[in-house]
Amino acid sequence: MNEILADLGWSGWFASQISDDEGDLTPLRVAEVHRTRMAALGADGPVDIVAPHQNSADFAVGDWVLVNAALTVQRLLERASVLDRLTAARDGTGAATQLIAANVDTLFITTSCNADFNVARLERYLALAAGAGCVPVVILTKA
């Protein structure tokens, strides 16, 4: 396994998802998701990638994708964990899921102990971490 990919979070679990006929594809970790473009990190550094037949909202920072030589996404690998939240659907049909991040092992939750301190908010973030299977680390500032 490439040491740079390992530093980015690549593991045997992700490698096991690649079939024999996908050996010519390159694994990259999504680093930025914008409305019309995405950027990723790989063994050769940062690159811009495209997913012409998919909505960028289907991807999260931290996802692992397989791309061809033209840097076009061929497949999204299964996520080990996902942080998401419910939002109001834009078409008025109810709630929609918004991806926040994927494949996160440890979630650092930072909050100030000043007048803005909110126990309910902290509990929501802890529940989010638990639901995603992340290890939460709470950092209190301005104690």
XYZ file of N, CA, C and O in Angstrom:
572
model
N 0.857 -1.189 0.000
C 0.000 0.000 0.000
C 0.899 1.248 0.000
O 1.872 1.329 0.719
N 0.543 2.176 -0.779
C 1.307 3.416 -0.895
C 1.282 4.157 0.445
O 0.232 4.357 1.029
N 2.452 4.585 0.910
C 2.572 5.262 2.200
C 1.793 6.577 2.236
O 1.196 6.934 3.244
N 1.771 7.315 1.128
C 1.035 8.582 1.078
C -0.457 8.325 1.218
O -1.157 9.019 1.962
N -0.969 7.298 0.533
C -2.389 6.961 0.667
C -2.716 6.542 2.098
O -3.760 6.904 2.632
N -1.816 5.791 2.714
C -2.023 5.385 4.106
C -2.096 6.603 5.016
O -2.917 6.655 5.932
N -1.261 7.586 4.762
C -1.298 8.824 5.548
C -2.622 9.559 5.365
O -3.057 10.299 6.246
N -3.276 9.369 4.211
C -4.568 10.002 3.940
C -5.740 9.190 4.500
O -6.881 9.630 4.410
N -5.455 8.001 5.056
C -6.505 7.184 5.638
C -6.842 5.917 4.877
O -7.753 5.180 5.245
N -6.115 5.643 3.803
C -6.346 4.430 3.016
C -6.006 3.213 3.864
O -5.026 3.203 4.596
N -6.828 2.200 3.783
C -6.602 0.983 4.557
C -6.990 -0.232 3.730
O -7.543 -0.115 2.633
N -6.719 -1.390 4.277
C -7.083 -2.642 3.624
C -8.574 -2.754 3.389
O -9.016 -3.392 2.426
N -9.370 -2.121 4.258
C -10.827 -2.172 4.112
C -11.254 -1.506 2.810
O -12.119 -2.021 2.100
N -10.655 -0.380 2.473
C -10.969 0.287 1.205
C -10.381 -0.497 0.032
O -11.032 -0.672 -0.997
N -9.147 -0.984 0.180
C -8.498 -1.740 -0.896
C -9.295 -2.991 -1.246
O -9.359 -3.379 -2.422
N -9.923 -3.597 -0.253
C -10.693 -4.827 -0.506
C -11.932 -4.582 -1.361
O -12.514 -5.525 -1.889
N -12.332 -3.323 -1.511
C -13.509 -3.004 -2.309
C -13.196 -2.880 -3.807
O -14.108 -2.753 -4.623
N -11.933 -2.907 -4.161
C -11.543 -2.752 -5.562
C -11.520 -4.122 -6.219
O -10.831 -5.036 -5.760
N -12.269 -4.266 -7.309
C -12.312 -5.540 -8.024
C -11.109 -5.657 -8.966
O -10.429 -4.663 -9.250
N -10.874 -6.857 -9.445
C -9.736 -7.100 -10.326
C -9.798 -6.252 -11.596
O -8.765 -5.801 -12.095
N -11.003 -6.023 -12.119
C -11.123 -5.256 -13.356
C -11.020 -3.743 -13.126
O -11.101 -2.966 -14.072
N -10.822 -3.310 -11.877
C -10.653 -1.888 -11.569
C -9.203 -1.546 -11.235
O -8.906 -0.468 -10.741
N -8.297 -2.435 -11.550
C -6.883 -2.253 -11.229
C -6.242 -1.063 -11.923
O -5.221 -0.547 -11.457
N -6.829 -0.609 -13.034
C -6.268 0.538 -13.748
C -6.793 1.868 -13.218
O -6.369 2.929 -13.666
N -7.701 1.827 -12.237
C -8.259 3.051 -11.655
C -7.417 3.494 -10.465
O -6.756 2.685 -9.815
N -7.462 4.781 -10.175
C -6.655 5.363 -9.102
C -7.538 5.770 -7.932
O -8.533 6.470 -8.130
N -7.183 5.349 -6.701
C -7.952 5.797 -5.539
C -7.530 7.205 -5.121
O -6.341 7.526 -5.082
N -8.533 8.048 -4.835
C -8.295 9.407 -4.355
C -9.244 9.686 -3.203
O -10.363 9.162 -3.167
N -8.829 10.545 -2.285
C -9.682 10.950 -1.165
C -10.219 12.346 -1.438
O -9.452 13.285 -1.694
N -11.533 12.498 -1.378
C -12.171 13.777 -1.652
C -11.787 14.772 -0.563
O -11.946 14.507 0.625
N -11.279 15.937 -0.981
C -10.831 16.973 -0.048
C -11.740 18.190 -0.053
O -11.819 18.910 0.943
N -12.414 18.444 -1.172
C -13.319 19.591 -1.301
C -14.504 19.185 -2.154
O -14.334 18.498 -3.160
N -15.690 19.628 -1.747
C -16.894 19.418 -2.543
C -17.579 20.764 -2.704
O -17.931 21.418 -1.720
N -17.723 21.192 -3.945
C -18.415 22.429 -4.275
C -19.594 22.078 -5.167
O -19.731 20.938 -5.602
N -20.422 23.028 -5.479
C -21.602 22.746 -6.307
C -21.254 22.144 -7.663
O -21.921 21.245 -8.141
N -20.225 22.649 -8.304
C -19.919 22.213 -9.662
C -18.565 21.533 -9.810
O -18.202 21.132 -10.905
N -17.812 21.392 -8.728
C -16.496 20.766 -8.852
C -16.085 20.121 -7.536
O -16.652 20.411 -6.480
N -15.089 19.237 -7.639
C -14.530 18.586 -6.462
C -13.016 18.541 -6.601
O -12.486 18.541 -7.716
N -12.351 18.511 -5.473
C -10.902 18.342 -5.443
C -10.599 17.138 -4.565
O -11.352 16.824 -3.633
N -9.512 16.450 -4.881
C -9.153 15.244 -4.135
C -7.648 15.196 -3.922
O -6.882 15.924 -4.565
N -7.244 14.317 -3.021
C -5.827 14.101 -2.720
C -5.477 12.660 -3.048
O -6.269 11.743 -2.788
N -4.287 12.484 -3.590
C -3.826 11.140 -3.907
C -2.327 11.036 -3.753
O -1.673 11.945 -3.242
N -1.783 9.954 -4.231
C -0.348 9.715 -4.103
C 0.478 10.776 -4.816
O 1.603 11.064 -4.413
N -0.099 11.383 -5.861
C 0.634 12.408 -6.619
C 0.251 13.829 -6.214
O 0.584 14.781 -6.923
N -0.491 13.988 -5.122
C -0.862 15.313 -4.650
C -2.296 15.676 -4.969
O -3.098 14.824 -5.361
N -2.641 16.970 -4.842
C -4.022 17.399 -5.065
C -4.368 17.469 -6.557
O -3.518 17.814 -7.380
N -5.620 17.116 -6.865
C -6.125 17.180 -8.249
C -7.591 17.587 -8.222
O -8.292 17.388 -7.219
N -8.064 18.154 -9.310
C -9.485 18.412 -9.502
C -10.087 17.197 -10.179
O -9.492 16.648 -11.125
N -11.249 16.761 -9.707
C -11.907 15.594 -10.282
C -13.322 15.968 -10.703
O -13.874 16.967 -10.228
N -13.883 15.168 -11.601
C -15.243 15.408 -12.068
C -16.058 14.128 -11.946
O -15.531 13.028 -12.061
N -17.342 14.310 -11.701
C -18.291 13.202 -11.651
C -19.471 13.593 -12.528
O -20.496 14.053 -12.029
N -19.335 13.461 -13.855
C -20.314 14.025 -14.779
C -21.719 13.441 -14.672
O -22.681 14.098 -15.026
N -21.851 12.235 -14.183
C -23.168 11.598 -14.127
C -23.711 11.510 -12.704
O -24.652 10.778 -12.449
N -23.097 12.260 -11.792
C -23.524 12.240 -10.406
C -23.600 13.659 -9.878
O -22.889 14.554 -10.338
N -24.428 13.853 -8.875
C -24.573 15.131 -8.206
C -23.449 15.256 -7.179
O -23.195 14.316 -6.423
N -22.788 16.406 -7.116
C -21.704 16.566 -6.148
C -22.210 16.445 -4.710
O -21.437 16.139 -3.803
N -23.506 16.639 -4.484
C -24.070 16.486 -3.139
C -24.057 15.026 -2.681
O -24.262 14.745 -1.503
N -23.793 14.092 -3.602
C -23.703 12.676 -3.248
C -22.334 12.328 -2.672
O -22.118 11.189 -2.254
N -21.420 13.292 -2.658
C -20.071 13.068 -2.167
C -19.839 13.907 -0.916
O -20.415 14.978 -0.761
N -18.965 13.425 -0.046
C -18.604 14.155 1.171
C -17.087 14.249 1.254
O -16.365 13.392 0.724
N -16.621 15.287 1.917
C -15.191 15.371 2.215
C -14.827 14.119 3.004
O -15.515 13.741 3.944
N -13.772 13.449 2.584
C -13.338 12.221 3.236
C -13.685 10.966 2.459
O -13.159 9.889 2.745
N -14.582 11.069 1.480
C -14.918 9.907 0.652
C -13.700 9.430 -0.113
O -12.824 10.218 -0.475
N -13.665 8.136 -0.410
C -12.674 7.564 -1.303
C -13.368 7.244 -2.616
O -14.454 6.653 -2.627
N -12.771 7.670 -3.719
C -13.316 7.418 -5.045
C -12.251 6.778 -5.919
O -11.056 6.906 -5.652
N -12.711 6.097 -6.958
C -11.811 5.562 -7.973
C -11.997 6.400 -9.228
O -13.134 6.630 -9.662
N -10.890 6.888 -9.786
C -10.950 7.727 -10.985
C -10.129 7.087 -12.102
O -9.197 6.334 -11.849
N -10.490 7.448 -13.340
C -9.715 6.985 -14.486
C -8.603 7.991 -14.788
O -8.424 8.967 -14.055
N -7.899 7.775 -15.887
C -6.764 8.643 -16.237
C -7.191 10.078 -16.511
O -6.396 11.010 -16.340
N -8.454 10.287 -16.899
C -8.972 11.640 -17.164
C -9.492 12.308 -15.887
O -10.083 13.384 -15.957
N -9.271 11.672 -14.728
C -9.710 12.161 -13.420
C -11.236 12.266 -13.325
O -11.776 13.145 -12.658
N -11.909 11.338 -13.978
C -13.361 11.234 -13.909
C -13.713 10.133 -12.919
O -13.182 9.019 -13.011
N -14.589 10.435 -11.977
C -14.985 9.459 -10.957
C -15.704 8.292 -11.629
O -16.679 8.485 -12.357
N -15.224 7.106 -11.361
C -15.849 5.894 -11.871
C -16.705 5.226 -10.802
O -17.713 4.608 -11.109
N -16.262 5.371 -9.535
C -17.020 4.728 -8.463
C -16.666 5.340 -7.116
O -15.518 5.707 -6.868
N -17.680 5.452 -6.269
C -17.519 5.873 -4.875
C -17.385 4.609 -4.040
O -18.233 3.713 -4.132
N -16.333 4.519 -3.230
C -16.160 3.349 -2.367
C -17.081 3.454 -1.157
O -17.470 4.548 -0.730
N -17.430 2.302 -0.611
C -18.300 2.258 0.569
C -17.633 2.995 1.724
O -16.428 2.870 1.946
N -18.437 3.746 2.452
C -17.918 4.556 3.562
C -17.789 3.703 4.833
O -18.652 2.883 5.121
N -16.726 3.971 5.595
C -16.564 3.335 6.904
C -17.425 4.049 7.937
O -17.919 3.432 8.882
N -17.608 5.340 7.770
C -18.471 6.135 8.650
C -18.943 7.350 7.864
O -18.327 7.728 6.875
N -20.047 7.925 8.308
C -20.560 9.118 7.631
C -21.196 10.052 8.657
O -21.922 9.612 9.547
N -20.846 11.310 8.559
C -21.476 12.354 9.358
C -22.452 13.076 8.441
O -22.063 13.566 7.379
N -23.724 13.109 8.844
C -24.724 13.798 8.039
C -25.758 14.424 8.954
O -25.762 14.188 10.156
N -26.619 15.242 8.357
C -27.666 15.882 9.137
C -28.903 16.022 8.266
O -28.821 16.017 7.033
N -30.044 16.145 8.926
C -31.294 16.363 8.208
C -31.496 17.847 7.979
O -31.246 18.665 8.865
N -31.952 18.192 6.785
C -32.272 19.579 6.446
C -33.628 19.583 5.758
O -34.124 18.542 5.328
N -34.206 20.739 5.648
C -35.462 20.855 4.911
C -35.166 20.645 3.433
O -34.222 21.212 2.890
N -35.972 19.821 2.782
C -35.778 19.570 1.358
C -36.097 20.829 0.566
O -37.038 21.551 0.881
N -35.308 21.097 -0.456
C -35.503 22.306 -1.263
C -36.803 22.271 -2.056
O -37.349 23.297 -2.398
N -37.286 21.075 -2.351
C -38.508 20.994 -3.143
C -39.764 20.963 -2.268
O -40.864 20.781 -2.764
N -39.590 21.143 -0.956
C -40.721 21.209 -0.049
C -41.347 19.869 0.285
O -42.428 19.808 0.856
N -40.665 18.765 -0.033
C -41.229 17.442 0.203
C -40.890 16.880 1.580
O -41.195 15.737 1.858
N -40.260 17.636 2.433
C -39.912 17.137 3.761
C -38.439 17.288 4.033
O -37.804 18.235 3.583
N -37.867 16.323 4.752
C -36.471 16.394 5.154
C -35.569 15.736 4.111
O -35.961 14.803 3.420
N -34.368 16.260 4.006
C -33.343 15.691 3.131
C -32.074 15.508 3.957
O -31.882 16.181 4.966
N -31.230 14.595 3.536
C -29.973 14.356 4.236
C -28.867 15.153 3.558
O -28.721 15.106 2.341
N -28.105 15.883 4.364
C -26.954 16.633 3.863
C -25.695 15.994 4.427
O -25.551 15.841 5.650
N -24.791 15.600 3.542
C -23.535 14.998 3.969
C -22.615 16.062 4.548
O -22.525 17.168 4.007
N -21.949 15.726 5.641
C -20.981 16.631 6.257
C -19.559 16.133 5.985
O -18.719 16.871 5.495
N -19.294 14.869 6.313
C -17.972 14.272 6.110
C -18.108 12.758 6.137
O -19.097 12.220 6.644
N -17.103 12.074 5.593
C -17.117 10.617 5.556
C -15.768 10.070 6.017
O -14.753 10.743 5.933
N -15.808 8.835 6.491
C -14.605 8.103 6.879
C -13.793 8.845 7.934
O -12.579 8.966 7.845
N -14.511 9.340 8.943
C -13.891 10.068 10.051
C -13.759 9.115 11.238
O -14.739 8.499 11.651
N -12.553 8.993 11.777
C -12.322 8.133 12.935
C -12.523 8.888 14.245
O -13.092 8.364 15.192
N -12.022 10.117 14.303
C -12.068 10.933 15.514
C -12.677 12.280 15.171
O -12.258 12.926 14.214
N -13.651 12.693 15.968
C -14.309 13.982 15.751
C -13.973 14.905 16.918
O -14.311 14.605 18.068
N -13.279 15.995 16.631
C -12.955 16.984 17.653
C -14.093 17.998 17.720
O -14.415 18.641 16.721
N -14.698 18.110 18.881
C -15.818 19.028 19.108
C -15.297 20.135 20.004
O -14.961 19.900 21.168
N -15.203 21.338 19.472
C -14.666 22.472 20.212
C -15.785 23.439 20.546
O -16.576 23.802 19.691
N -15.850 23.835 21.814
C -16.859 24.796 22.230
C -16.285 25.701 23.315
O -15.419 25.300 24.091
N -16.763 26.911 23.338
C -16.314 27.891 24.313
C -17.143 27.768 25.589
O -18.336 27.478 25.544
N -16.508 28.010 26.707
C -17.225 27.998 27.998
C -17.740 29.388 28.366
O -18.134 29.615 29.506
N -17.760 30.287 27.396
C -18.250 31.635 27.679
C -19.788 31.643 27.642
O -20.425 30.600 27.728
N -20.379 32.793 27.479
C -21.843 32.925 27.503
C -22.514 32.137 26.383
O -23.712 31.848 26.455
N -21.768 31.773 25.333
C -22.331 31.015 24.212
C -22.381 29.510 24.484
O -22.904 28.752 23.676
N -21.858 29.047 25.615
C -21.845 27.615 25.924
C -23.271 27.083 25.950
O -24.168 27.673 26.537
N -23.478 25.945 25.268
C -24.815 25.391 25.135
C -24.734 23.875 25.290
O -24.210 23.180 24.415
N -25.247 23.355 26.396
C -25.183 21.919 26.674
C -25.945 21.121 25.617
O -25.483 20.075 25.156
N -27.121 21.606 25.213
C -27.915 20.888 24.212
C -27.161 20.756 22.886
O -27.201 19.705 22.238
N -26.446 21.810 22.477
C -25.660 21.762 21.242
C -24.540 20.728 21.369
O -24.311 19.925 20.462
N -23.867 20.741 22.516
C -22.795 19.777 22.744
C -23.341 18.352 22.702
O -22.737 17.453 22.102
N -24.509 18.133 23.290
C -25.139 16.808 23.250
C -25.468 16.391 21.818
O -25.305 15.228 21.450
N -25.934 17.328 20.988
C -26.235 17.013 19.581
C -24.978 16.562 18.850
O -25.001 15.605 18.070
N -23.859 17.250 19.082
C -22.612 16.875 18.424
C -22.106 15.523 18.919
O -21.573 14.732 18.138
N -22.272 15.257 20.210
C -21.878 13.949 20.738
C -22.744 12.842 20.150
O -22.253 11.759 19.813
N -24.038 13.117 19.984
C -24.935 12.136 19.369
C -24.565 11.919 17.900
O -24.609 10.785 17.396
N -24.191 12.990 17.211
C -23.763 12.888 15.819
C -22.541 11.986 15.712
O -22.475 11.099 14.852
N -21.575 12.178 16.596
C -20.365 11.354 16.600
C -20.699 9.892 16.895
O -20.194 8.986 16.231
N -21.559 9.669 17.876
C -21.940 8.295 18.232
C -22.654 7.614 17.071
O -22.394 6.452 16.762
N -23.539 8.342 16.408
C -24.276 7.779 15.284
C -23.385 7.428 14.105
O -23.687 6.514 13.338
N -22.296 8.137 13.961
C -21.379 7.902 12.847
C -20.291 6.892 13.202
O -19.526 6.476 12.337
N -20.199 6.520 14.469
C -19.156 5.587 14.885
C -17.808 6.238 15.072
O -16.781 5.577 15.029
N -17.798 7.555 15.291
C -16.555 8.297 15.523
C -16.250 8.357 17.019
O -17.152 8.332 17.835
N -14.997 8.499 17.342
C -14.589 8.745 18.718
C -14.649 10.247 18.944
O -13.930 10.998 18.277
N -15.503 10.719 19.866
C -15.575 12.168 20.091
C -14.512 12.628 21.093
O -14.246 11.969 22.079
N -13.917 13.782 20.808
C -12.984 14.424 21.719
C -13.520 15.842 21.932
O -13.612 16.616 20.982
N -13.902 16.142 23.162
C -14.471 17.457 23.468
C -13.360 18.376 23.938
O -12.599 18.039 24.851
N -13.276 19.542 23.308
C -12.275 20.545 23.656
C -13.021 21.779 24.154
O -13.796 22.380 23.414
N -12.803 22.122 25.411
C -13.444 23.287 26.016
C -12.425 24.440 26.043
O -11.310 24.266 26.497
N -12.847 25.589 25.555
C -11.960 26.748 25.530
C -12.533 27.846 26.413
O -13.699 27.823 26.791
N -11.702 28.812 26.730
C -12.098 29.983 27.521
C -12.780 29.574 28.824
O -13.806 30.119 29.206
N -12.194 28.611 29.498
C -12.777 28.094 30.751
C -12.746 29.142 31.847
O -11.829 29.858 32.022
